[in-house]
mmCIF file of C-alpha atoms and ligand atoms in Angstrom:
data_model
loop_
_atom_site.group_PDB
_atom_site.id
_atom_site.type_symbol
_atom_site.label_atom_id
_atom_site.label_comp_id
_atom_site.label_asym_id
_atom_site.label_seq_id
_atom_site.Cartn_x
_atom_site.Cartn_y
_atom_site.Cartn_z
ATOM 1 C CA UNK A 1 -20.889 -0.893 19.078
ATOM 2 C CA UNK A 2 -23.897 1.664 18.139
ATOM 3 C CA UNK A 3 -24.781 2.752 14.667
ATOM 4 C CA UNK A 4 -23.441 6.264 13.893
ATOM 5 C CA UNK A 5 -24.983 9.852 12.661
ATOM 6 C CA UNK A 6 -23.533 9.776 9.254
ATOM 7 C CA UNK A 7 -20.323 9.080 9.807
ATOM 8 C CA UNK A 8 -17.994 7.355 8.039
ATOM 9 C CA UNK A 9 -16.272 4.428 10.145
ATOM 10 C CA UNK A 10 -12.642 3.203 9.389
ATOM 11 C CA UNK A 11 -10.952 0.422 10.466
ATOM 12 C CA UNK A 12 -7.411 0.384 10.961
ATOM 13 C CA UNK A 13 -4.561 -2.030 12.682
ATOM 14 C CA UNK A 14 -4.104 -0.888 16.295
ATOM 15 C CA UNK A 15 -0.257 -2.125 16.483
ATOM 16 C CA UNK A 16 1.779 -3.026 13.611
ATOM 17 C CA UNK A 17 3.570 -2.272 10.578
ATOM 18 C CA UNK A 18 0.252 -0.851 8.920
ATOM 19 C CA UNK A 19 -0.219 2.016 12.084
ATOM 20 C CA UNK A 20 1.488 4.775 11.422
ATOM 21 C CA UNK A 21 1.608 4.537 7.491
ATOM 22 C CA UNK A 22 -2.001 4.693 7.917
ATOM 23 C CA UNK A 23 -2.520 7.424 10.427
ATOM 24 C CA UNK A 24 0.086 9.487 8.251
ATOM 25 C CA UNK A 25 -2.478 8.788 5.423
ATOM 26 C CA UNK A 26 -5.277 10.829 7.583
ATOM 27 C CA UNK A 27 -3.347 13.273 8.603
ATOM 28 C CA UNK A 28 -2.052 13.867 5.198
ATOM 29 C CA UNK A 29 -5.613 13.973 4.149
ATOM 30 C CA UNK A 30 -5.761 17.173 6.882
ATOM 31 C CA UNK A 31 -8.031 14.694 8.878
ATOM 32 C CA UNK A 32 -7.054 15.454 12.895
ATOM 33 C CA UNK A 33 -7.640 12.884 15.495
ATOM 34 C CA UNK A 34 -9.004 13.699 18.707
ATOM 35 C CA UNK A 35 -7.692 10.799 21.134
ATOM 36 C CA UNK A 36 -4.585 9.081 21.065
ATOM 37 C CA UNK A 37 -3.856 6.424 18.507
ATOM 38 C CA UNK A 38 -3.763 3.206 21.420
ATOM 39 C CA UNK A 39 -7.088 3.684 21.890
ATOM 40 C CA UNK A 40 -9.949 1.487 20.467
ATOM 41 C CA UNK A 41 -11.532 4.451 18.769
ATOM 42 C CA UNK A 42 -11.123 7.915 18.160
ATOM 43 C CA UNK A 43 -13.083 10.295 16.409
ATOM 44 C CA UNK A 44 -11.819 12.949 13.832
ATOM 45 C CA UNK A 45 -12.417 16.690 15.003
ATOM 46 C CA UNK A 46 -12.599 18.506 11.198
ATOM 47 C CA UNK A 47 -13.994 15.050 9.347
ATOM 48 C CA UNK A 48 -17.123 13.354 9.944
ATOM 49 C CA UNK A 49 -14.534 9.894 10.332
ATOM 50 C CA UNK A 50 -14.730 7.607 13.408
ATOM 51 C CA UNK A 51 -11.482 5.424 13.514
ATOM 52 C CA UNK A 52 -11.761 2.115 15.164
ATOM 53 C CA UNK A 53 -8.384 0.408 15.792
ATOM 54 C CA UNK A 54 -8.341 -3.459 15.995
ATOM 55 C CA UNK A 55 -6.202 -6.687 14.972
ATOM 56 C CA UNK A 56 -5.555 -6.434 11.162
ATOM 57 C CA UNK A 57 -6.796 -10.230 10.858
ATOM 58 C CA UNK A 58 -10.206 -8.572 12.322
ATOM 59 C CA UNK A 59 -10.617 -6.083 9.742
ATOM 60 C CA UNK A 60 -12.376 -7.457 7.041
ATOM 61 C CA UNK A 61 -14.858 -8.845 9.309
ATOM 62 C CA UNK A 62 -15.565 -5.498 11.019
ATOM 63 C CA UNK A 63 -15.913 -4.308 7.429
ATOM 64 C CA UNK A 64 -17.917 -7.464 6.078
ATOM 65 C CA UNK A 65 -20.309 -6.845 9.634
ATOM 66 C CA UNK A 66 -21.018 -3.383 9.057
ATOM 67 C CA UNK A 67 -19.292 -2.413 12.416
ATOM 68 C CA UNK A 68 -17.177 -0.480 9.901
ATOM 69 C CA UNK A 69 -18.033 1.392 6.574
ATOM 70 C CA UNK A 70 -14.234 0.865 5.080
ATOM 71 C CA UNK A 71 -10.656 -0.213 6.328
ATOM 72 C CA UNK A 72 -6.762 -0.162 5.516
ATOM 73 C CA UNK A 73 -5.659 -3.537 5.382
ATOM 74 C CA UNK A 74 -3.250 -5.285 3.480
ATOM 75 C CA UNK A 75 -4.152 -7.565 0.821
ATOM 76 C CA UNK A 76 -3.031 -10.802 1.939
ATOM 77 C CA UNK A 77 -5.070 -10.425 4.954
ATOM 78 C CA UNK A 78 -7.982 -9.721 3.026
ATOM 79 C CA UNK A 79 -7.466 -12.573 0.431
ATOM 80 C CA UNK A 80 -6.755 -15.004 3.018
ATOM 81 C CA UNK A 81 -10.143 -13.980 5.026
ATOM 82 C CA UNK A 82 -12.117 -14.088 1.418
ATOM 83 C CA UNK A 83 -10.596 -17.563 0.487
ATOM 84 C CA UNK A 84 -10.863 -19.014 4.151
ATOM 85 C CA UNK A 85 -14.488 -17.938 5.043
ATOM 86 C CA UNK A 86 -17.643 -18.849 3.591
ATOM 87 C CA UNK A 87 -19.438 -15.501 4.552
ATOM 88 C CA UNK A 88 -20.486 -13.727 1.794
ATOM 89 C CA UNK A 89 -20.641 -10.432 3.393
ATOM 90 C CA UNK A 90 -16.821 -10.997 3.613
ATOM 91 C CA UNK A 91 -16.903 -11.912 -0.545
ATOM 92 C CA UNK A 92 -18.551 -8.781 -1.416
ATOM 93 C CA UNK A 93 -15.748 -6.835 0.588
ATOM 94 C CA UNK A 94 -15.091 -4.459 -2.339
ATOM 95 C CA UNK A 95 -10.928 -3.047 -2.913
ATOM 96 C CA UNK A 96 -11.647 0.853 -3.305
ATOM 97 C CA UNK A 97 -8.228 1.658 -4.077
ATOM 98 C CA UNK A 98 -4.189 0.385 -3.170
ATOM 99 C CA UNK A 99 -2.346 2.759 -0.855
ATOM 100 C CA UNK A 100 1.244 2.349 -1.979
ATOM 101 C CA UNK A 101 2.500 1.366 1.552
ATOM 102 C CA UNK A 102 2.576 -2.293 3.697
ATOM 103 C CA UNK A 103 4.705 -3.861 0.499
ATOM 104 C CA UNK A 104 5.436 -7.433 0.820
ATOM 105 C CA UNK A 105 4.962 -10.591 -0.926
ATOM 106 C CA UNK A 106 3.872 -14.029 -0.351
ATOM 107 C CA UNK A 107 6.362 -16.338 -0.954
ATOM 108 C CA UNK A 108 6.991 -20.027 -0.877
ATOM 109 C CA UNK A 109 10.816 -20.378 0.930
ATOM 110 C CA UNK A 110 12.660 -23.806 1.189
ATOM 111 C CA UNK A 111 16.053 -24.816 2.814
ATOM 112 C CA UNK A 112 18.666 -24.239 0.629
ATOM 113 C CA UNK A 113 19.454 -27.905 -0.075
ATOM 114 C CA UNK A 114 15.963 -27.904 -1.248
ATOM 115 C CA UNK A 115 16.094 -28.828 -5.080
ATOM 116 C CA UNK A 116 13.280 -26.334 -6.310
ATOM 117 C CA UNK A 117 12.712 -26.610 -10.326
ATOM 118 C CA UNK A 118 8.956 -25.665 -10.318
ATOM 119 C CA UNK A 119 5.780 -25.785 -8.317
ATOM 120 C CA UNK A 120 5.841 -29.302 -8.888
ATOM 121 C CA UNK A 121 8.737 -29.648 -6.617
ATOM 122 C CA UNK A 122 6.221 -29.203 -3.508
ATOM 123 C CA UNK A 123 4.329 -32.363 -5.116
ATOM 124 C CA UNK A 124 3.834 -34.908 -1.641
ATOM 125 C CA UNK A 125 5.636 -32.334 0.824
ATOM 126 C CA UNK A 126 4.927 -30.412 3.597
ATOM 127 C CA UNK A 127 4.176 -26.422 3.972
ATOM 128 C CA UNK A 128 4.090 -24.303 7.078
ATOM 129 C CA UNK A 129 1.898 -20.826 6.761
ATOM 130 C CA UNK A 130 -0.504 -18.858 8.060
ATOM 131 C CA UNK A 131 -1.894 -18.253 4.993
ATOM 132 C CA UNK A 132 -3.544 -21.778 4.560
ATOM 133 C CA UNK A 133 -6.135 -20.549 2.189
ATOM 134 C CA UNK A 134 -4.191 -18.823 -0.340
ATOM 135 C CA UNK A 135 -1.449 -21.486 -0.110
ATOM 136 C CA UNK A 136 -4.570 -24.220 -0.887
ATOM 137 C CA UNK A 137 -5.476 -21.931 -3.736
ATOM 138 C CA UNK A 138 -1.574 -21.890 -5.484
ATOM 139 C CA UNK A 139 -1.452 -25.227 -4.964
ATOM 140 C CA UNK A 140 -5.112 -26.320 -6.194
ATOM 141 C CA UNK A 141 -4.428 -23.755 -9.080
ATOM 142 C CA UNK A 142 -0.954 -25.392 -10.173
ATOM 143 C CA UNK A 143 -2.377 -29.577 -9.683
ATOM 144 C CA UNK A 144 -0.187 -29.610 -6.275
ATOM 145 C CA UNK A 145 -0.614 -32.543 -3.995
ATOM 146 C CA UNK A 146 1.252 -31.134 -0.528
ATOM 147 C CA UNK A 147 0.035 -31.459 2.891
ATOM 148 C CA UNK A 148 -0.565 -27.316 5.021
ATOM 149 C CA UNK A 149 0.427 -27.415 8.270
ATOM 150 C CA UNK A 150 -0.825 -23.743 10.031
ATOM 151 C CA UNK A 151 1.145 -21.877 11.957
ATOM 152 C CA UNK A 152 -0.182 -18.570 13.817
ATOM 153 C CA UNK A 153 3.768 -17.275 13.689
ATOM 154 C CA UNK A 154 7.242 -18.376 13.373
ATOM 155 C CA UNK A 155 6.816 -19.834 10.683
ATOM 156 C CA UNK A 156 10.207 -19.751 9.723
ATOM 157 C CA UNK A 157 11.737 -22.487 12.038
ATOM 158 C CA UNK A 158 9.299 -25.277 10.941
ATOM 159 C CA UNK A 159 12.114 -26.528 8.442
ATOM 160 C CA UNK A 160 14.426 -25.944 10.797
ATOM 161 C CA UNK A 161 13.193 -28.657 13.206
ATOM 162 C CA UNK A 162 11.841 -30.606 10.944
ATOM 163 C CA UNK A 163 8.488 -29.518 11.152
ATOM 164 C CA UNK A 164 7.931 -29.292 7.264
ATOM 165 C CA UNK A 165 9.800 -29.552 4.281
ATOM 166 C CA UNK A 166 9.059 -25.747 3.416
ATOM 167 C CA UNK A 167 7.323 -22.643 4.079
ATOM 168 C CA UNK A 168 5.081 -20.259 2.999
ATOM 169 C CA UNK A 169 4.975 -16.566 4.378
ATOM 170 C CA UNK A 170 5.537 -13.087 4.096
ATOM 171 C CA UNK A 171 8.513 -11.740 2.585
ATOM 172 C CA UNK A 172 10.144 -7.977 2.737
ATOM 173 C CA UNK A 173 13.762 -7.865 2.534
ATOM 174 C CA UNK A 174 14.326 -11.423 3.033
ATOM 175 C CA UNK A 175 16.633 -11.236 6.058
ATOM 176 C CA UNK A 176 14.172 -13.216 8.263
ATOM 177 C CA UNK A 177 14.760 -15.911 5.513
ATOM 178 C CA UNK A 178 18.847 -15.820 5.744
ATOM 179 C CA UNK A 179 18.831 -16.075 8.814
ATOM 180 C CA UNK A 180 16.974 -19.558 8.944
ATOM 181 C CA UNK A 181 18.440 -20.838 6.192
ATOM 182 C CA UNK A 182 15.996 -20.037 3.647
ATOM 183 C CA UNK A 183 15.928 -19.081 0.674
ATOM 184 C CA UNK A 184 12.803 -17.447 -1.894
ATOM 185 C CA UNK A 185 11.806 -19.867 -4.188
ATOM 186 C CA UNK A 186 8.050 -18.666 -5.762
ATOM 187 C CA UNK A 187 5.872 -15.538 -5.400
ATOM 188 C CA UNK A 188 2.623 -16.566 -4.673
ATOM 189 C CA UNK A 189 1.069 -12.882 -4.415
ATOM 190 C CA UNK A 190 2.329 -9.257 -4.198
ATOM 191 C CA UNK A 191 0.796 -7.597 -1.515
ATOM 192 C CA UNK A 192 0.246 -3.821 -0.275
ATOM 193 C CA UNK A 193 -2.314 -2.232 1.877
ATOM 194 C CA UNK A 194 -5.372 -1.332 0.417
ATOM 195 C CA UNK A 195 -8.550 0.822 1.514
ATOM 196 C CA UNK A 196 -11.162 -1.438 1.111
ATOM 197 C CA UNK A 197 -15.297 -0.764 1.574
ATOM 198 C CA UNK A 198 -18.354 -2.864 3.024
ATOM 199 C CA UNK A 199 -19.928 -4.365 -0.612
ATOM 200 C CA UNK A 200 -23.269 -2.052 0.710
ATOM 201 C CA UNK A 201 -21.845 0.794 1.711
ATOM 202 C CA UNK A 202 -25.006 3.003 2.784
ATOM 203 C CA UNK A 203 -25.779 5.756 -0.563
ATOM 204 C CA UNK A 204 -25.538 8.181 2.198
ATOM 205 C CA UNK A 205 -21.774 7.708 3.336
ATOM 206 C CA UNK A 206 -21.030 7.046 -0.236
ATOM 207 C CA UNK A 207 -20.181 10.981 -1.168
ATOM 208 C CA UNK A 208 -18.200 10.622 2.371
ATOM 209 C CA UNK A 209 -15.868 8.014 0.842
ATOM 210 C CA UNK A 210 -15.557 10.168 -1.987
ATOM 211 C CA UNK A 211 -14.584 13.110 -0.797
ATOM 212 C CA UNK A 212 -12.158 10.863 1.347
ATOM 213 C CA UNK A 213 -10.570 9.167 -1.687
ATOM 214 C CA UNK A 214 -10.071 12.403 -3.533
ATOM 215 C CA UNK A 215 -8.206 13.727 -0.936
ATOM 216 C CA UNK A 216 -6.096 10.231 -0.383
ATOM 217 C CA UNK A 217 -5.426 10.517 -4.076
ATOM 218 C CA UNK A 218 -4.270 13.965 -3.805
ATOM 219 C CA UNK A 219 -2.070 13.184 -1.286
ATOM 220 C CA UNK A 220 -0.471 10.087 -3.567
ATOM 221 C CA UNK A 221 0.048 12.101 -6.605
ATOM 222 C CA UNK A 222 1.508 14.859 -4.925
ATOM 223 C CA UNK A 223 3.852 12.418 -3.316
ATOM 224 C CA UNK A 224 4.991 11.233 -6.691
ATOM 225 C CA UNK A 225 4.907 14.709 -7.986
ATOM 226 C CA UNK A 226 7.617 17.656 -7.756
ATOM 227 C CA UNK A 227 7.176 21.111 -9.050
ATOM 228 C CA UNK A 228 10.488 22.174 -10.807
ATOM 229 C CA UNK A 229 11.555 25.774 -11.618
ATOM 230 C CA UNK A 230 14.477 26.746 -14.061
ATOM 231 C CA UNK A 231 15.597 29.042 -16.104
ATOM 232 C CA UNK A 232 15.959 28.700 -20.340
ATOM 233 C CA UNK A 233 17.540 30.401 -23.126
ATOM 234 C CA UNK A 234 14.570 31.656 -25.573
ATOM 235 C CA UNK A 235 16.069 29.102 -28.501
ATOM 236 C CA UNK A 236 16.541 26.020 -25.519
ATOM 237 C CA UNK A 237 12.669 26.363 -24.373
ATOM 238 C CA UNK A 238 11.312 23.529 -26.801
ATOM 239 C CA UNK A 239 14.756 21.062 -25.567
ATOM 240 C CA UNK A 240 14.400 21.517 -21.928
ATOM 241 C CA UNK A 241 10.557 21.211 -22.139
ATOM 242 C CA UNK A 242 11.006 17.896 -23.684
ATOM 243 C CA UNK A 243 13.385 16.480 -21.004
ATOM 244 C CA UNK A 244 10.787 17.992 -17.930
ATOM 245 C CA UNK A 245 9.483 14.172 -16.698
ATOM 246 C CA UNK A 246 5.892 13.932 -17.059
ATOM 247 C CA UNK A 247 5.069 17.457 -17.458
ATOM 248 C CA UNK A 248 2.169 18.176 -19.222
ATOM 249 C CA UNK A 249 1.553 21.819 -19.636
ATOM 250 C CA UNK A 250 4.592 24.026 -18.323
ATOM 251 C CA UNK A 251 4.288 27.647 -17.311
ATOM 252 C CA UNK A 252 6.859 30.412 -19.233
ATOM 253 C CA UNK A 253 7.634 33.336 -17.438
ATOM 254 C CA UNK A 254 9.167 36.443 -18.835
ATOM 255 C CA UNK A 255 12.414 37.176 -15.975
ATOM 256 C CA UNK A 256 12.358 41.089 -15.577
ATOM 257 C CA UNK A 257 15.055 42.749 -17.261
ATOM 258 C CA UNK A 258 16.034 39.330 -19.508
ATOM 259 C CA UNK A 259 14.688 39.483 -22.772
ATOM 260 C CA UNK A 260 17.337 36.588 -23.931
ATOM 261 C CA UNK A 261 15.745 34.087 -20.941
ATOM 262 C CA UNK A 262 12.572 33.405 -19.460
ATOM 263 C CA UNK A 263 11.091 31.156 -16.326
ATOM 264 C CA UNK A 264 9.708 27.942 -17.202
ATOM 265 C CA UNK A 265 7.435 26.539 -13.764
ATOM 266 C CA UNK A 266 5.823 22.547 -14.270
ATOM 267 C CA UNK A 267 4.600 19.889 -12.406
ATOM 268 C CA UNK A 268 6.269 16.774 -13.054
ATOM 269 C CA UNK A 269 4.624 13.417 -12.457
ATOM 270 C CA UNK A 270 7.089 11.336 -12.339
ATOM 271 C CA UNK A 271 10.577 11.036 -10.167
ATOM 272 C CA UNK A 272 13.031 14.171 -10.752
ATOM 273 C CA UNK A 273 16.570 12.389 -9.943
ATOM 274 C CA UNK A 274 20.101 13.909 -10.311
ATOM 275 C CA UNK A 275 20.233 12.866 -13.670
ATOM 276 C CA UNK A 276 17.245 14.719 -14.638
ATOM 277 C CA UNK A 277 18.469 17.763 -13.523
ATOM 278 C CA UNK A 278 22.156 17.145 -15.076
ATOM 279 C CA UNK A 279 20.046 16.333 -18.165
ATOM 280 C CA UNK A 280 18.483 20.120 -17.962
ATOM 281 C CA UNK A 281 21.527 21.899 -17.424
ATOM 282 C CA UNK A 282 23.031 20.189 -20.164
ATOM 283 C CA UNK A 283 20.650 21.455 -22.427
ATOM 284 C CA UNK A 284 21.141 24.510 -21.263
ATOM 285 C CA UNK A 285 18.448 25.444 -18.164
ATOM 286 C CA UNK A 286 20.125 27.057 -15.173
ATOM 287 C CA UNK A 287 18.414 27.900 -11.178
ATOM 288 C CA UNK A 288 16.941 24.806 -11.474
ATOM 289 C CA UNK A 289 14.964 24.404 -7.950
ATOM 290 C CA UNK A 290 12.903 21.023 -7.429
ATOM 291 C CA UNK A 291 9.985 21.371 -4.692
ATOM 292 C CA UNK A 292 7.938 19.020 -2.788
ATOM 293 C CA UNK A 293 4.320 19.115 -3.684
ATOM 294 C CA UNK A 294 1.824 19.581 -0.172
ATOM 295 C CA UNK A 295 -1.555 18.844 -1.945
ATOM 296 C CA UNK A 296 -2.876 18.811 -5.371
ATOM 297 C CA UNK A 297 -6.596 18.914 -6.204
ATOM 298 C CA UNK A 298 -7.684 19.164 -10.096
HETATM 299 O O1 PRT B 1 -1.552 -7.389 15.935
HETATM 300 P P1 PRT B 1 -1.919 -8.025 14.387
HETATM 301 O O2 PRT B 1 -2.484 -9.145 14.074
HETATM 302 O O3 PRT B 1 -3.067 -6.362 13.842
HETATM 303 O O4 PRT B 1 -0.577 -7.882 13.264
HETATM 304 P P2 PRT B 1 0.578 -8.933 12.961
HETATM 305 O O5 PRT B 1 1.263 -8.981 13.668
HETATM 306 O O6 PRT B 1 -0.230 -9.528 12.157
HETATM 307 O O7 PRT B 1 1.164 -7.768 11.776
HETATM 308 P P3 PRT B 1 1.860 -6.780 11.150
HETATM 309 O O8 PRT B 1 1.842 -5.678 11.945
HETATM 310 O O9 PRT B 1 3.001 -8.138 11.520
HETATM 311 O O10 PRT B 1 1.724 -6.676 9.716
HETATM 312 C C1 PRT B 1 0.802 -6.035 9.028
HETATM 313 C C2 PRT B 1 0.831 -6.305 7.721
HETATM 314 O O11 PRT B 1 2.207 -5.699 6.773
HETATM 315 C C3 PRT B 1 0.774 -7.917 7.062
HETATM 316 O O12 PRT B 1 -0.525 -8.079 7.097
HETATM 317 C C4 PRT B 1 1.718 -7.440 5.843
HETATM 318 O O13 PRT B 1 0.481 -7.272 4.743
HETATM 319 C C5 PRT B 1 2.341 -5.827 5.621
HETATM 320 N N1 PRT B 1 3.644 -6.132 5.704
HETATM 321 C C6 PRT B 1 4.979 -5.827 4.707
HETATM 322 C C7 PRT B 1 4.826 -7.431 6.244
HETATM 323 C C8 PRT B 1 5.776 -7.389 6.233
HETATM 324 N N2 PRT B 1 5.653 -6.439 5.144
HETATM 325 C C9 PRT B 1 6.717 -7.942 6.410
HETATM 326 N N3 PRT B 1 7.887 -8.129 6.865
HETATM 327 N N4 PRT B 1 3.845 -8.607 7.279
HETATM 328 C C10 PRT B 1 5.313 -8.820 8.129
HETATM 329 N N5 PRT B 1 5.997 -9.085 7.404
HETATM 330 C C11 PRT B 1 7.299 -10.458 8.379
HETATM 331 C C12 PRT B 1 7.751 -11.141 7.415
HETATM 332 O O14 PRT B 1 6.573 -12.357 7.040
HETATM 333 C C13 PRT B 1 9.010 -11.210 8.320
HETATM 334 O O15 PRT B 1 8.414 -12.467 9.203
HETATM 335 O O16 PRT B 1 8.114 -9.344 8.763
HETATM 336 C C14 PRT B 1 9.430 -10.176 8.984
HETATM 337 C C15 PRT B 1 10.230 -9.761 8.321
HETATM 338 O O17 PRT B 1 10.613 -9.218 6.943
HETATM 339 P P4 PRT B 1 11.535 -9.205 6.275
HETATM 340 O O18 PRT B 1 11.637 -9.943 4.781
HETATM 341 O O19 PRT B 1 12.403 -7.935 6.012
HETATM 342 O O20 PRT B 1 12.779 -9.968 7.429
HETATM 343 ZN ZN1 ZN B 2 -2.604 -10.009 12.308
#
C-alpha cells in the first residue's frame, strides 16, 4: 500500500458489530465516502481521509505499522494485542477518544453448578478464551494458577463438552451465556470502541486528526444534548431555570403581546426525559418543545 499525499488513513472493521456505527460516525462528521463499504479501501470525497476496511483483529497492526494513521477498534482487541505482542509499535498506539458504541464486557462465566466465590475459585481450573493475554494478566494480578485454553470462536461450548471448567468471553446482553447454561461470575474488562492513533503520527497529519476529533466531539455532544423551548410566567423563570437539566445559560426572549410571560430557550447537556418535562410543567412552564441537535461547535 503506497504512502499517501498528506491524507489521513483510518482503519475500520470490514464487517461486523463495529462497521455500521463507525461509518455512521464518519457520516455524522460530514464525511462522504466515495466507494461502497464492502471494498477494502475507499476515499472520502470532501475530507482528506482514506478508509481501509479490515478485520478488527488486524486494526492495531495496521495502525502500529503505519499503514493507517488512526483506527476504530474495541478496547478488548487493542489491549489483547498489546498484551500478547512484544512489538513496541503496538505498545505505543495511543487511545485518543472513547466512542460510546460497541460496548461490552470481557467476563469469566461458569456453569450454574460451579461455586464461584472469588477469583481464587479459578485456582487449578481450566479457562477457554479468545483473550489469553487479558486472562493471563487477570490471573497474574490475582495470584491465581489456572490453565488457559485458547480458542478462536464458540468459546461458550467449552464447558458443555467438558473441554474446560469455565470460559472468559465477551458479553453484552448475556443471552449467549444463558443459552449455554453459563452465568457471568466476574468482569475482567469493560470495553467500548475507541479511536486509536499511531504513536508517532506525523506533525503534518496531526492537524487533520485534530479537525476530525473536533467534529467527532461535536457529534457526541449533539447526541447527548437537546434543545428545549418553553414559555414561563415571569415570576417562575428562576424556578424553571433551576430544573433545566445541564443548561448553562438559557436565553430569555420576550413573547409578542404578552407581558406576563417569556420564552426560554436552552441547550440541555443531559437527558431530557418525560419526568423532566412533567417537572417543568409543574413549575409553571407551558408549550414545552424538545428538539434534537444535529451539530454543535463551541
Ligand atoms: O471479522 P472480524 O474479526 O472483524 O469480527 P469479529 O467476529 O472478531 O468481531 P465482532 O464483529 O463480533 O465484534 C467486534 C467488536 O464488537 C468486539 O471486538 C467488541 O469490541 C464489540 N462487541 C460488542 C462484541 C459484543 N458486543 C458481543 N456481544 N463482540 C462480540 N460479542 C459476542 C459475545 O461474545 C457473544 O458471543 O456476541 C455474542 C452475543 O452476545 P450476548 O451477550 O448479547 O449474547
Ligand atoms: Zn475479530
